[in-house]
Amino acid sequence: MGLTGLEIYKQLPKKNCAECGVPTCLAFAMALAGGKASLDSCPYVTAEARANLESASAPPIAKVVVGVGEAAYEMGDETELFRHDKKFYHETAIAIEVKDNEDVVAKAAKIEELKFQRVGLEYKVQFVAVRNTSGDAATFKQAVEKVANVTGKGLVLISECPTAMGQALEVVGGKKPLVYAANKDNYEKMTELAKTHNCPLAVVAEGLQNLADLVDKIVALGHKQLVLDPGSRETAKVIADFTQIRRLAIKKRFRSFGYPVIAFTTEEDPMAEANQAVNYISKYASVIVLKTAERAHLLPLLSWRQNLYTDPQVPIRVEQKLHEVGAVNPNSPVYVTTNFSLTYYSVEGEVEASRIPSYIISVDTDGLSVLTAYADGKFEAEKIGKVMQKLGVEQKVSHRNLVIPGSVAVLKGKLEEATGWNVIVGPREASGIVPFAKANFA
Ligand code: SF4
């Protein structure tokens, strides 16, 4: 929640000198409130007003960046407690753990390959977390160096020993890893290391009160790129702690909790671990450190993350296009559907599974699914006819048969009139496409 224009105006010098580029202080205040101006444009703001305005307009949860260049990943900067209030902004980062006394190169290489395509989007893992399981500083440093040579991803360094952390940061400090963690005993040294290398620092303490106290001590030492760990590991307790932290940060603007949070899975069974992580993604982990690096365990997790972080007011959609599935030829069947991603990719997957090369027209329905688009007048005969003309479908095939979704069978007559094509009513569900295609086009 930012300040209103009038609240900002009260803090401005009221000279109306226009040096900021707008005619009056009030106009400047309104521009600031709308995020269209920077406070730096006014040369007369007092230091006190600047401090007030900057702290009041700071996001309730700070933005913290791990990694540099292409690996840079933003966490936090969230403004909502509930997704339906607006949206969540920065997807939970997934970190896969590598122990410093295992074959770190092999595991890091495996993590590097974890990329998934779904509904036209690429899912991937963000970080590799190197844990100082050996307890030895030199082993940790070597492992961190080897991992950094294999991966282009951001790093999380896990060791509560300042000596080990210091040595590791000597080799990868420039990559801006997340330093895990400062605790009540080591926080001065860890803060110094994080400040020296300009790295984000995780703060761990048992219990929320202790965590808030420790955060305040670290902020007083001059470091504000923090990530919080309330120390709980049992799933229900972690969720309760994260919910409290989020609620206090957003609803009460409690500054000590205004940072991203980190979770660690504890389940040994990989499916149970993935389930645990799904809970943490939902409420409200900014980063989760997992042990499994298996695709089968991670894909549902990443799908859930994508669902949760999609703007609920903007359906995901594909481009309006004549898609070619397989090695099409002039006799290939032509299907038509909408450009809602889930609909389109369900149809595409089934058409592909039929092994009959085909065309699919994805009509732009503003990302609405078939029945919703039909009900809203966005998937009707005349429009489909125009889209077919625009995409030059007639020039691609020698036949004039068009398959429509079974749920809009009612379109058949009008569509035949509008296009002159023979309209075939296809199955109601995408899952019926394979038998339908085999019966009609094999
Ligand atoms: Fe007001 Fe500052 Fe703009 Fe002058 S430069 S009009 S004092 S806001």
PDB file of C-alpha atoms and ligand atoms in Angstrom, residues 9 12-29 32 39 41-45, ligand 1:
ATOM      1  CA  TYR A   9       2.000  16.423  -0.668  1.00  0.00           C
ATOM      2  CA  LEU A  12       6.799  18.314   0.034  1.00  0.00           C
ATOM      3  CA  PRO A  13       8.314  21.863   0.237  1.00  0.00           C
ATOM      4  CA  LYS A  14       5.267  23.552  -1.398  1.00  0.00           C
ATOM      5  CA  LYS A  15       7.389  26.007  -3.392  1.00  0.00           C
ATOM      6  CA  ASN A  16       5.523  25.287  -6.632  1.00  0.00           C
ATOM      7  CA  CYS A  17       8.723  26.116  -8.506  1.00  0.00           C
ATOM      8  CA  ALA A  18       8.189  23.491 -11.247  1.00  0.00           C
ATOM      9  CA  GLU A  19      11.825  22.387 -11.197  1.00  0.00           C
ATOM     10  CA  CYS A  20      10.658  18.804 -10.869  1.00  0.00           C
ATOM     11  CA  GLY A  21       9.103  18.999 -14.327  1.00  0.00           C
ATOM     12  CA  VAL A  22       5.459  19.472 -13.296  1.00  0.00           C
ATOM     13  CA  PRO A  23       3.870  22.831 -12.454  1.00  0.00           C
ATOM     14  CA  THR A  24       3.036  22.339  -8.778  1.00  0.00           C
ATOM     15  CA  CYS A  25       4.020  20.331  -5.721  1.00  0.00           C
ATOM     16  CA  LEU A  26       0.547  18.789  -5.705  1.00  0.00           C
ATOM     17  CA  ALA A  27       0.922  17.590  -9.277  1.00  0.00           C
ATOM     18  CA  PHE A  28       4.334  16.159  -8.365  1.00  0.00           C
ATOM     19  CA  ALA A  29       2.812  14.401  -5.342  1.00  0.00           C
ATOM     20  CA  LEU A  32       4.814  10.153  -7.151  1.00  0.00           C
ATOM     21  CA  LEU A  39      11.563  11.874  -5.446  1.00  0.00           C
ATOM     22  CA  SER A  41      13.432  15.164  -9.243  1.00  0.00           C
ATOM     23  CA  CYS A  42      12.715  17.650  -6.461  1.00  0.00           C
ATOM     24  CA  PRO A  43      15.915  19.337  -5.242  1.00  0.00           C
ATOM     25  CA  TYR A  44      14.223  20.824  -2.163  1.00  0.00           C
ATOM     26  CA  VAL A  45      12.932  17.725  -0.317  1.00  0.00           C
TER      27      VAL A  45
HETATM   28 FE1  SF4 B   1       7.428  21.429  -5.486  1.00  0.00          FE
HETATM   29 FE2  SF4 B   1       9.854  20.342  -5.436  1.00  0.00          FE
HETATM   30 FE3  SF4 B   1       8.427  20.295  -7.695  1.00  0.00          FE
HETATM   31 FE4  SF4 B   1       9.397  22.604  -6.794  1.00  0.00          FE
HETATM   32  S1  SF4 B   1      10.582  20.850  -7.495  1.00  0.00           S
HETATM   33  S2  SF4 B   1       7.333  22.187  -7.568  1.00  0.00           S
HETATM   34  S3  SF4 B   1       9.260  22.296  -4.615  1.00  0.00           S
HETATM   35  S4  SF4 B   1       7.928  19.334  -5.795  1.00  0.00           S
END
